[in-house]
Short mmCIF file of C-alpha atoms in Angstrom, two decimals:
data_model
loop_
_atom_site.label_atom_id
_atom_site.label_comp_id
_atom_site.label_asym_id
_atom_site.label_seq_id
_atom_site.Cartn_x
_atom_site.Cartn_y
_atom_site.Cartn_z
CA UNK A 594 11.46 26.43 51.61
CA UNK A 595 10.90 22.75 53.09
CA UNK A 596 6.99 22.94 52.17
CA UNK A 597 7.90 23.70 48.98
CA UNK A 598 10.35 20.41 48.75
CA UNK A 599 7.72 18.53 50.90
CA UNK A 600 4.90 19.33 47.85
CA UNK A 601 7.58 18.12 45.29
CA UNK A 602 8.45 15.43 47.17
CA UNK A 603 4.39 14.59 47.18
CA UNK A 604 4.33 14.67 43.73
CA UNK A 605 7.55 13.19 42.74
CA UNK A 606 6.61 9.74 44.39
CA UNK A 607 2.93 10.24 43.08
CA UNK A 608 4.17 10.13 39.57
CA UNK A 609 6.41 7.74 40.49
CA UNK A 610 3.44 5.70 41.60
CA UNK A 611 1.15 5.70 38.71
CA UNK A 612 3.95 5.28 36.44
CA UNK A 613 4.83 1.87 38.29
CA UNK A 614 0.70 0.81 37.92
CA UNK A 615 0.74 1.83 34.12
CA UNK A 616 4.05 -0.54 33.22
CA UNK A 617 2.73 -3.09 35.13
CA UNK A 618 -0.68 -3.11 33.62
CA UNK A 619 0.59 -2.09 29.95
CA UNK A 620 3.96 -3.42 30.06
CA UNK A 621 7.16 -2.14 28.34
CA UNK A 622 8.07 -3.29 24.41
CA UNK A 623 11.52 -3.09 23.47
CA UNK A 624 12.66 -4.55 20.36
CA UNK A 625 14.89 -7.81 20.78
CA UNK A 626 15.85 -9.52 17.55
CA UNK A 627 13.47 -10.49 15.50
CA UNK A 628 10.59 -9.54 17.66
CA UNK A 629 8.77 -6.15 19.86
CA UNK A 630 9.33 -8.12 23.23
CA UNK A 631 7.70 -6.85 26.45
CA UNK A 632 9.98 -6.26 29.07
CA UNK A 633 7.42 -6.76 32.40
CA UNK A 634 6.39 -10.24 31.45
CA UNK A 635 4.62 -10.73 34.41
CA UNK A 636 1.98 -8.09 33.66
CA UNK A 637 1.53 -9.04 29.73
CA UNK A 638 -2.04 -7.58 29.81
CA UNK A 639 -1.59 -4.64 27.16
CA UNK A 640 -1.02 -6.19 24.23
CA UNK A 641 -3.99 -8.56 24.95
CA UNK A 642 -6.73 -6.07 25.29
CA UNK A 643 -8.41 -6.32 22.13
CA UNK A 644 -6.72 -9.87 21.30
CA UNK A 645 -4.18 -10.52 18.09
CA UNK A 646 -4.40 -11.60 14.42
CA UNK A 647 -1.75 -14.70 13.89
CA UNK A 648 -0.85 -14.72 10.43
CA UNK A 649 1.40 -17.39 8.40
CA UNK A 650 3.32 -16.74 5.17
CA UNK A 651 4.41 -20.15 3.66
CA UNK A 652 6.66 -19.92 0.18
CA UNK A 653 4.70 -20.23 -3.16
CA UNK A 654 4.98 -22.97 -4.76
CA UNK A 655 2.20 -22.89 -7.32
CA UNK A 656 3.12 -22.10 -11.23
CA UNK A 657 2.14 -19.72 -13.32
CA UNK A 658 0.89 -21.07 -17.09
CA UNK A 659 1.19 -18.60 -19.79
CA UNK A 660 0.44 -18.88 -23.45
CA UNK A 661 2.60 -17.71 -26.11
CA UNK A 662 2.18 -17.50 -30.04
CA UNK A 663 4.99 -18.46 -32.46
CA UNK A 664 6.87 -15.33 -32.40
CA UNK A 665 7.18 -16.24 -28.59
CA UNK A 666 4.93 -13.22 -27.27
CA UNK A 667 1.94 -13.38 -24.86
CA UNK A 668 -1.33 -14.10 -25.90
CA UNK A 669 -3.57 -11.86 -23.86
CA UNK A 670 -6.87 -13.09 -22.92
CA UNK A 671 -6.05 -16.58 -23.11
CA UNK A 672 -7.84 -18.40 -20.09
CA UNK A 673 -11.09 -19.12 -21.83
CA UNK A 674 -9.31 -21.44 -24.96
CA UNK A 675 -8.84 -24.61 -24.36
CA UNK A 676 -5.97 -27.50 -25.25
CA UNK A 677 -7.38 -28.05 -28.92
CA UNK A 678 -7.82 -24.45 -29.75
CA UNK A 679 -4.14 -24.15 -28.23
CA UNK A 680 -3.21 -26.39 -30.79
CA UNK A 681 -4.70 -25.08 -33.85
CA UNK A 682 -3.24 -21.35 -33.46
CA UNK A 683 0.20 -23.03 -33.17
CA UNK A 684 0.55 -21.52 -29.67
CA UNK A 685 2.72 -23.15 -26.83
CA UNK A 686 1.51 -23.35 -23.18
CA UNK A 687 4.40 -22.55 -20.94
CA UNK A 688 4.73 -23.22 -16.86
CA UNK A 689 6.79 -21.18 -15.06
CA UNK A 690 7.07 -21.59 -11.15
CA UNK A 691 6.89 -18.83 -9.12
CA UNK A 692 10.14 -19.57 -7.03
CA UNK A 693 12.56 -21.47 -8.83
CA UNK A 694 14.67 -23.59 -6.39
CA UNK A 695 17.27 -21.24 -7.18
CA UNK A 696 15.80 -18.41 -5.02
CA UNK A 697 14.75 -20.58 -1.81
CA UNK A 698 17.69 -19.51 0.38
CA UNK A 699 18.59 -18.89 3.35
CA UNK A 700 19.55 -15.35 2.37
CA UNK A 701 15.96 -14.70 0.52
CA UNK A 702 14.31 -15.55 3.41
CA UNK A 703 15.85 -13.23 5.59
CA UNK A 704 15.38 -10.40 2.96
CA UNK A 705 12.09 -11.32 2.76
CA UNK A 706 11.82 -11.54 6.65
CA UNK A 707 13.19 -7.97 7.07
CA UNK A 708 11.17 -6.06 4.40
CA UNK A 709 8.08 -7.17 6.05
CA UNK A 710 9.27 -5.78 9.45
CA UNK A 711 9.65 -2.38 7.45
CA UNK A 712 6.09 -2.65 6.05
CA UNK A 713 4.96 -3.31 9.59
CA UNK A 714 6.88 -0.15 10.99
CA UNK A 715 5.46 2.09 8.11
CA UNK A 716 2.23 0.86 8.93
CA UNK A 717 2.80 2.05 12.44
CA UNK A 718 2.52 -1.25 13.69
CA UNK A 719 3.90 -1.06 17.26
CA UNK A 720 3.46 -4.80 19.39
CA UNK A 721 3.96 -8.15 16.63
CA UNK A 722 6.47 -10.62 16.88
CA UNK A 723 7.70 -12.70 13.70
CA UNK A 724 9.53 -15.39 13.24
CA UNK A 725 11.56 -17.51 10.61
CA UNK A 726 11.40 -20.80 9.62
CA UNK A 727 14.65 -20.95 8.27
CA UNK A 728 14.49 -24.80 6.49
CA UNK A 729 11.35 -23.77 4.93
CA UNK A 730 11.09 -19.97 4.88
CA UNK A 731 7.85 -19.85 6.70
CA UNK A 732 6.87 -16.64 8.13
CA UNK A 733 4.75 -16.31 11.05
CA UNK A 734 3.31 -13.51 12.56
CA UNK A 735 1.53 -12.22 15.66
CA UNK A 736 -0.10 -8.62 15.87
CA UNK A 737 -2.39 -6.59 18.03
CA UNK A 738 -5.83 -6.24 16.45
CA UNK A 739 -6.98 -3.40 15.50
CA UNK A 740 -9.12 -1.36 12.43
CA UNK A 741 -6.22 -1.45 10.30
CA UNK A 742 -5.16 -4.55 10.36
CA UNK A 743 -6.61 -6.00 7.26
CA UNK A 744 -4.82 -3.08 5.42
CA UNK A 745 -1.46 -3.90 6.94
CA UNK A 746 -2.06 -7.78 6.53
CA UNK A 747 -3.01 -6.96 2.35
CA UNK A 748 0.58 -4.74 2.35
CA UNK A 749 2.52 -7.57 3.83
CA UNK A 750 1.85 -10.08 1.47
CA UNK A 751 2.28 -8.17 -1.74
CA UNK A 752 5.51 -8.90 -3.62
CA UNK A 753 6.05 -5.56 -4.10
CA UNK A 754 7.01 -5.80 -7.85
CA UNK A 755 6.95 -2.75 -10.02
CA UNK A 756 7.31 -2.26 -13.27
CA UNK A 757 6.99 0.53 -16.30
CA UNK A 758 6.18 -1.86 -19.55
CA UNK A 759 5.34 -0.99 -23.33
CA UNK A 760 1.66 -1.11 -24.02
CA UNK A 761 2.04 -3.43 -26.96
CA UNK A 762 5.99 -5.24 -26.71
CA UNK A 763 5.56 -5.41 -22.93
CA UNK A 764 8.97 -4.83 -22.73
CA UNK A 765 10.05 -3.66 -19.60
CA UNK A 766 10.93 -0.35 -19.22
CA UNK A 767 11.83 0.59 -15.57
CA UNK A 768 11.45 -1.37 -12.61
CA UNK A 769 11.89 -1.80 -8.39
CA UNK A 770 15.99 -1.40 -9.08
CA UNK A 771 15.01 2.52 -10.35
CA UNK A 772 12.67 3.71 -7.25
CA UNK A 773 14.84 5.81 -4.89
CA UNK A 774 11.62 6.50 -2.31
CA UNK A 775 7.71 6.53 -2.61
CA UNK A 776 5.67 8.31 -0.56
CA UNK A 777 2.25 10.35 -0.44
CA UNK A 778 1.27 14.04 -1.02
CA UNK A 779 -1.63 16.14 -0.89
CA UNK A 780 -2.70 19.30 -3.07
CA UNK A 781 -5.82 21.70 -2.95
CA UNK A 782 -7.19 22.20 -5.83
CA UNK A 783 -9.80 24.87 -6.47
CA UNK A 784 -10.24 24.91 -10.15
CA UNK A 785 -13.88 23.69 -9.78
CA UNK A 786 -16.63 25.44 -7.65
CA UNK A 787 -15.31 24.41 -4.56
CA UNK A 788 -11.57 23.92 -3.25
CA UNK A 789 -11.07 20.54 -2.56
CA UNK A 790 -8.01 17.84 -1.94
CA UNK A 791 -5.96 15.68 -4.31
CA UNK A 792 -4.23 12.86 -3.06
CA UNK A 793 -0.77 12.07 -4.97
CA UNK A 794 1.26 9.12 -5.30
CA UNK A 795 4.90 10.44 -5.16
CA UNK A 796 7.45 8.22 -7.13
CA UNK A 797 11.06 9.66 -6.83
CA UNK A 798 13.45 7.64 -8.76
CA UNK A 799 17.35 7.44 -8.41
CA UNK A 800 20.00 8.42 -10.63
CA UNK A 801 19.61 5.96 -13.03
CA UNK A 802 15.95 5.37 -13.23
CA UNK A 803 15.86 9.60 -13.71
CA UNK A 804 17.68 9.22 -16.93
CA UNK A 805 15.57 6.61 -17.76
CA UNK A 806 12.27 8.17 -17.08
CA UNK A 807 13.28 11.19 -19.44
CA UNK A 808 14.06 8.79 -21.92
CA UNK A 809 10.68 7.12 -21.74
CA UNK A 810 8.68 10.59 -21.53
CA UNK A 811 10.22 11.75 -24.30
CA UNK A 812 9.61 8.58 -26.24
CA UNK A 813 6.04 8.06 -24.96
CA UNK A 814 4.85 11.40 -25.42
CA UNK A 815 0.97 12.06 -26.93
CA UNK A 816 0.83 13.02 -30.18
CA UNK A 817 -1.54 15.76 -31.72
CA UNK A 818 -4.28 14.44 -34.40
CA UNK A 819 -4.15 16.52 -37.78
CA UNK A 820 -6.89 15.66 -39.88
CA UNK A 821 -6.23 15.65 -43.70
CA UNK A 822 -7.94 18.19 -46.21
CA UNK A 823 -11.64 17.73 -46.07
CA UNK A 824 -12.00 19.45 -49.58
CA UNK A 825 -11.74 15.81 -51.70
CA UNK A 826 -14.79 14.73 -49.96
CA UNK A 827 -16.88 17.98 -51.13
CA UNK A 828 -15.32 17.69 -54.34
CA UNK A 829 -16.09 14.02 -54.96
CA UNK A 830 -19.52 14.27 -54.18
CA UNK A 831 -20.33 17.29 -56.31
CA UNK A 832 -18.66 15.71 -59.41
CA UNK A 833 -21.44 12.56 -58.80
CA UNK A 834 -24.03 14.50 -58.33
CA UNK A 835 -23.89 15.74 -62.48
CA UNK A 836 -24.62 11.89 -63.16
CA UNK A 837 -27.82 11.62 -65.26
CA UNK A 838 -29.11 8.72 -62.66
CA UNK A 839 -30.41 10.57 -59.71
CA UNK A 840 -30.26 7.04 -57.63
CA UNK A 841 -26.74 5.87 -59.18
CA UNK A 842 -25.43 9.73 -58.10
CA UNK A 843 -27.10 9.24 -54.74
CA UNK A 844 -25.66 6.14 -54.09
CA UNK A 845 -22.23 7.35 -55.61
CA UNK A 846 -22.00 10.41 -53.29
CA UNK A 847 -22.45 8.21 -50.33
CA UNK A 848 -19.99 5.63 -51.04
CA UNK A 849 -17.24 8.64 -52.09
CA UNK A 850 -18.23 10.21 -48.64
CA UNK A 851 -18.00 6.87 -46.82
CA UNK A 852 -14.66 6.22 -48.15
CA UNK A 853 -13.57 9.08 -47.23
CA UNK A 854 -14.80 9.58 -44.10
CA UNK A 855 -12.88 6.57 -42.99
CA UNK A 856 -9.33 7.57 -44.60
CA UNK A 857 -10.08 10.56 -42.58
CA UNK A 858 -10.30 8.47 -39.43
CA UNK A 859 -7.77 6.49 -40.52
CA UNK A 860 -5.67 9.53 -40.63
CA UNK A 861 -6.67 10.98 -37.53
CA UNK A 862 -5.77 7.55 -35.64
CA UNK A 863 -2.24 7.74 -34.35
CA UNK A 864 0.09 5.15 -33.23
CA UNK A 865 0.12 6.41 -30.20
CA UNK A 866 2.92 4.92 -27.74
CA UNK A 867 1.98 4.02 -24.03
CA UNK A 868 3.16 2.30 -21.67
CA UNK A 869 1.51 0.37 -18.60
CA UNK A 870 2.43 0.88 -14.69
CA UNK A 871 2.07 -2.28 -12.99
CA UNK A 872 2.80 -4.24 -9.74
CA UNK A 873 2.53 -7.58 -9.00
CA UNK A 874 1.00 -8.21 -12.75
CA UNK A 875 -1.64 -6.04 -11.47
CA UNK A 876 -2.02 -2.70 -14.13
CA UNK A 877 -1.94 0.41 -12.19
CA UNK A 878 -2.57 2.59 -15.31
CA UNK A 879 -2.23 2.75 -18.78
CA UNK A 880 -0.86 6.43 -19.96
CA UNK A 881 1.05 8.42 -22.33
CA UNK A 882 2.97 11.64 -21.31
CA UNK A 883 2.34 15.16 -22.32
CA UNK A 884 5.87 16.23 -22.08
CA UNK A 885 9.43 14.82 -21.13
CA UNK A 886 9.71 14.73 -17.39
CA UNK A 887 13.11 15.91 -15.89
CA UNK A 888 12.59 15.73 -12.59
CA UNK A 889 13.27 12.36 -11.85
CA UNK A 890 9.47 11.63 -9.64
CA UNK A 891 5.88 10.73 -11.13
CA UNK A 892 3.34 12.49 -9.32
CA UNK A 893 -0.08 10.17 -9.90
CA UNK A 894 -3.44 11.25 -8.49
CA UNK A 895 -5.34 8.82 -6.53
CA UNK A 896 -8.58 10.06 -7.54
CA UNK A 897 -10.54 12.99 -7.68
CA UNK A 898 -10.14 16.14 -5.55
CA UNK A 899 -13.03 16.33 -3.18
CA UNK A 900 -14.00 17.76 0.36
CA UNK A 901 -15.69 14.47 1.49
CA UNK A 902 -13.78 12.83 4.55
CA UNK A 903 -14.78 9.26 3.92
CA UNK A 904 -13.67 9.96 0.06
CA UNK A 905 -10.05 11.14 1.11
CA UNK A 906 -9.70 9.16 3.45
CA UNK A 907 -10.04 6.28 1.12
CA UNK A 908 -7.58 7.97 -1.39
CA UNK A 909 -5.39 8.31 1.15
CA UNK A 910 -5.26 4.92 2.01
CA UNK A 911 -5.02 3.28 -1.43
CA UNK A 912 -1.69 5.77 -1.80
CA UNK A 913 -0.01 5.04 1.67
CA UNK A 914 -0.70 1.02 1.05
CA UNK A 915 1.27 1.38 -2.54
CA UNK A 916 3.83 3.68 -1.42
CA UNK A 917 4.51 1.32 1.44
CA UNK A 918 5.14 -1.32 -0.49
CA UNK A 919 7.33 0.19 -3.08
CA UNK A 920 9.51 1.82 -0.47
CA UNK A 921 10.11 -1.12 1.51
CA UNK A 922 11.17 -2.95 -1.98
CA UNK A 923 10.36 -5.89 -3.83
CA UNK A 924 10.37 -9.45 -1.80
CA UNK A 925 12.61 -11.88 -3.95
CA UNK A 926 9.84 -14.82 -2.86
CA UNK A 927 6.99 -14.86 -3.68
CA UNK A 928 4.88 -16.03 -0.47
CA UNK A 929 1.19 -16.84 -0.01
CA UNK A 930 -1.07 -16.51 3.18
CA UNK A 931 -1.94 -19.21 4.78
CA UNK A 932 -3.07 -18.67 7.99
CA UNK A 933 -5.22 -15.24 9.08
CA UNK A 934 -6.53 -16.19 12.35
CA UNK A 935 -8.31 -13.84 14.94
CA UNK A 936 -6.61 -14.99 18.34
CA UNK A 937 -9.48 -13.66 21.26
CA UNK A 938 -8.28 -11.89 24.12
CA UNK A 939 -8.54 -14.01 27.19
CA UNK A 940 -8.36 -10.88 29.61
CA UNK A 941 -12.42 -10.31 29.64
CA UNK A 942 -14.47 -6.61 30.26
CA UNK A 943 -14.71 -7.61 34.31
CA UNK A 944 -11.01 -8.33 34.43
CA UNK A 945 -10.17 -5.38 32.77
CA UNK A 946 -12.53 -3.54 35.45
CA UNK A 947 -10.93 -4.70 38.31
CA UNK A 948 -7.76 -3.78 36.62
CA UNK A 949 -8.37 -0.17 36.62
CA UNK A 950 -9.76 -0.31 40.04
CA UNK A 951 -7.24 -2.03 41.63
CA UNK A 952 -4.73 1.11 39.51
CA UNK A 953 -6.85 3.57 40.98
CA UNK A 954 -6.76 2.45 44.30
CA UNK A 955 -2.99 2.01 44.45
CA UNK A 956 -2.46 5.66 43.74
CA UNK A 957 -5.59 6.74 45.92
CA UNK A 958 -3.72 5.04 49.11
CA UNK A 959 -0.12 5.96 48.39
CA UNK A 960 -1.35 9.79 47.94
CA UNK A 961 -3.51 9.29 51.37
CA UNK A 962 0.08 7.63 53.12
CA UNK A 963 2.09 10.67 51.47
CA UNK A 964 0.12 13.46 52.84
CA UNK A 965 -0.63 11.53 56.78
CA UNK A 966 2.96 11.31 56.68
CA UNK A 967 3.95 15.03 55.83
CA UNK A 968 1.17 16.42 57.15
CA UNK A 969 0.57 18.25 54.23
CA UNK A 970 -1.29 21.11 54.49
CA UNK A 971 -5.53 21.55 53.86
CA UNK A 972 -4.85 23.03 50.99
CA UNK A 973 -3.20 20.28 49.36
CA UNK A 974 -5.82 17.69 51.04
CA UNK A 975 -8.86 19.97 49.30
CA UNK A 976 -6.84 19.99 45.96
CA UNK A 977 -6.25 16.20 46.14
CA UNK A 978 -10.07 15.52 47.69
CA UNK A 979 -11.32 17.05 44.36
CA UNK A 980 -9.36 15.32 42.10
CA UNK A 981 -10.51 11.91 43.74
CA UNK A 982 -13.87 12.96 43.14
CA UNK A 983 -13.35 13.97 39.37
CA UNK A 984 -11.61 10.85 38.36
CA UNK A 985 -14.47 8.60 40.43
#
């Protein structure tokens, strides 16, 4: 009975060993504030490994010009005309800021502050610090580097603003007040000759912006073409071809046909209602909807189902940066990047050598001490032997 306490003593302080060696090479982050602090200061090596990306969010204060005809609506396309041609359409130019001084507070700020800490959590962003400027609502940011970091830096300084607009009005139908969650699904899909994967936007809307989604499915719903009688065509052109004038009934027949032929298309073209999915101005898509929708969500593929890795994984991506966003809600400033600077890590390769050495060592001699001292028995000296020699 006291060999077998004497071996768990052995490996109780072992562990107890390399755990102390790992926190003070790694270091422990807690979360204080407004910040992932790390709790073994001394040791502040971990989060420096592969260096950090400072980043700096300043408030937007740029405007927006936007052209609008006499009935007040926009004029789409507009960039290319100039002052003069402005002028003789009768359209106005308009400048709009995008923050109005009535949004820079102290309170915006912080919202803005706290729903990029959520976009960094989603993004399963573990060591950053941020911090406030609370005069001028500056947002600065430090993060370990990493492959995704791009991805999460393009997430964080999206707005976040969504919106469900008619195609032609642009009135706006639904928007970030109607979203409930967001999130992203998968489906197989093995309707083709292969199986393969869909990725799937998953838009669940609350209460409110359910009722309103029926509303707007049932509304915007695609309409079936029903081409008119074809028979006045045939008819017309057999009645001209009795003329006496082979040319004039020729010429006749064609014209009838023509005519015809576009009344036809004419008839066949619906006004077909649509409306556009956008965020930050930017259209998502541009769809109709084959029947009213009564589940309160949007399912929208992000594209094709396919069995290639690289292809998913893309798809993937592209869903899990939008549904980010629209989860974490829409920022009520509008901020712009202005600093996205690779910080290098001062801790270099031969440092990080000696590091793992000087680990190594520390549990190689505390494990030689422990068994001296309780003259363990050869057993446990072969056992431990080996592993030196696996792990050297």
């Amino acid at each position: 009975m006291g060999i077998k306490m004497k071996k768990i003593k052995i490996l109780t302080i072992t562990l107890v060993i390399a755990v102390i060696t790992m926190i003070a090479f790694f270091g422990v982050y807690t979360k204080v504030q407004n910040r992932m602090e790390n709790q073994v200061k001394d040791y502040l090596y971990g989060m420096d490994l592969k260096g950090a990306r400072s980043i700096r969010f300043v408030v937007n204060n740029e405007k927006t010009t936007t052209i609008k005809d006499a009935e007040g609506k926009v004029v789409e396309d507009s960039e290319s005309l100039t002052d003069e041609q402005i002028a003789e359409k009768g359209y106005v130019k308009e400048e709009t800021p995008n923050n109005s001084e009535e949004v820079k507070t102290l309170d915006n700020y912080k919202t803005s502050k706290e729903i990029i800490e959520k976009r960094l959590e989603k993004s399963g962003v573990q060591n950053y610090i941020i911090k406030l400027d609370e005069q001028t609502g500056t947002i600065a940011i430090e993060l370990t580097e990493n492959e995704n970091t791009d991805r999460v830096i393009s997430d964080l300084s999206s707005t976040g603003k969504f919106e469900i607009i008619d195609s032609e009005t642009k009135e706006v139908l639904m928007d970030n007040n109607d979203i409930k969650r967001a999130r992203v699904m998968y489906g197989s899909d093995s309707s083709g000759t292969t199986a393969g994967t869909t990725v799937y936007l998953d838009i669940e809307f609350n209460k409110d912006g359910s009722k309103k989604l029926e509303e707007i499915s049932e509304k915007y719903v695609k309409s079936e073409e029903t081409p008119k009688d074809e028979t006045q065509a045939t008819d017309n052109t057999t009645n001209e071809t009795n003329n006496n004038e082979e040319t004039t009934a020729e010429n006749t027949t064609n014209n009838e046909t023509t005519d015809n032929a576009e009344n036809n298309e004419e008839a066949n073209t619906t006004n077909e209602k649509k409306i556009i999915m956008q965020i930050d101005d930017n259209e998502i898509m541009t769809t109709s909807f084959e029947s009213p929708i009564k589940t309160g969500k949007l399912q929208l593929s992000m594209g094709a189902s396919t069995t290639d890795q690289k292809s998913l994984q893309n798809s993937i991506e592209q869903a899990s940066n939008i549904a980010n966003v629209l989860d974490t809600g829409k920022m009520p400033i509008k901020y712009s990047l202005e600093e996205n600077q690779y910080i290098l890590s001062e801790i270099t390769d031969e440092e990080i050598s000696i590091g793992i050495y000087v680990a190594l060592a520390t549990i190689v001699i505390g494990l030689i001490i422990l068994i001296i001292k309780n003259k363990a028995q050869g057993v446990i000296r072969s056992n431990f032997i080996h592993w030196i020699y696996s792990y050297t």
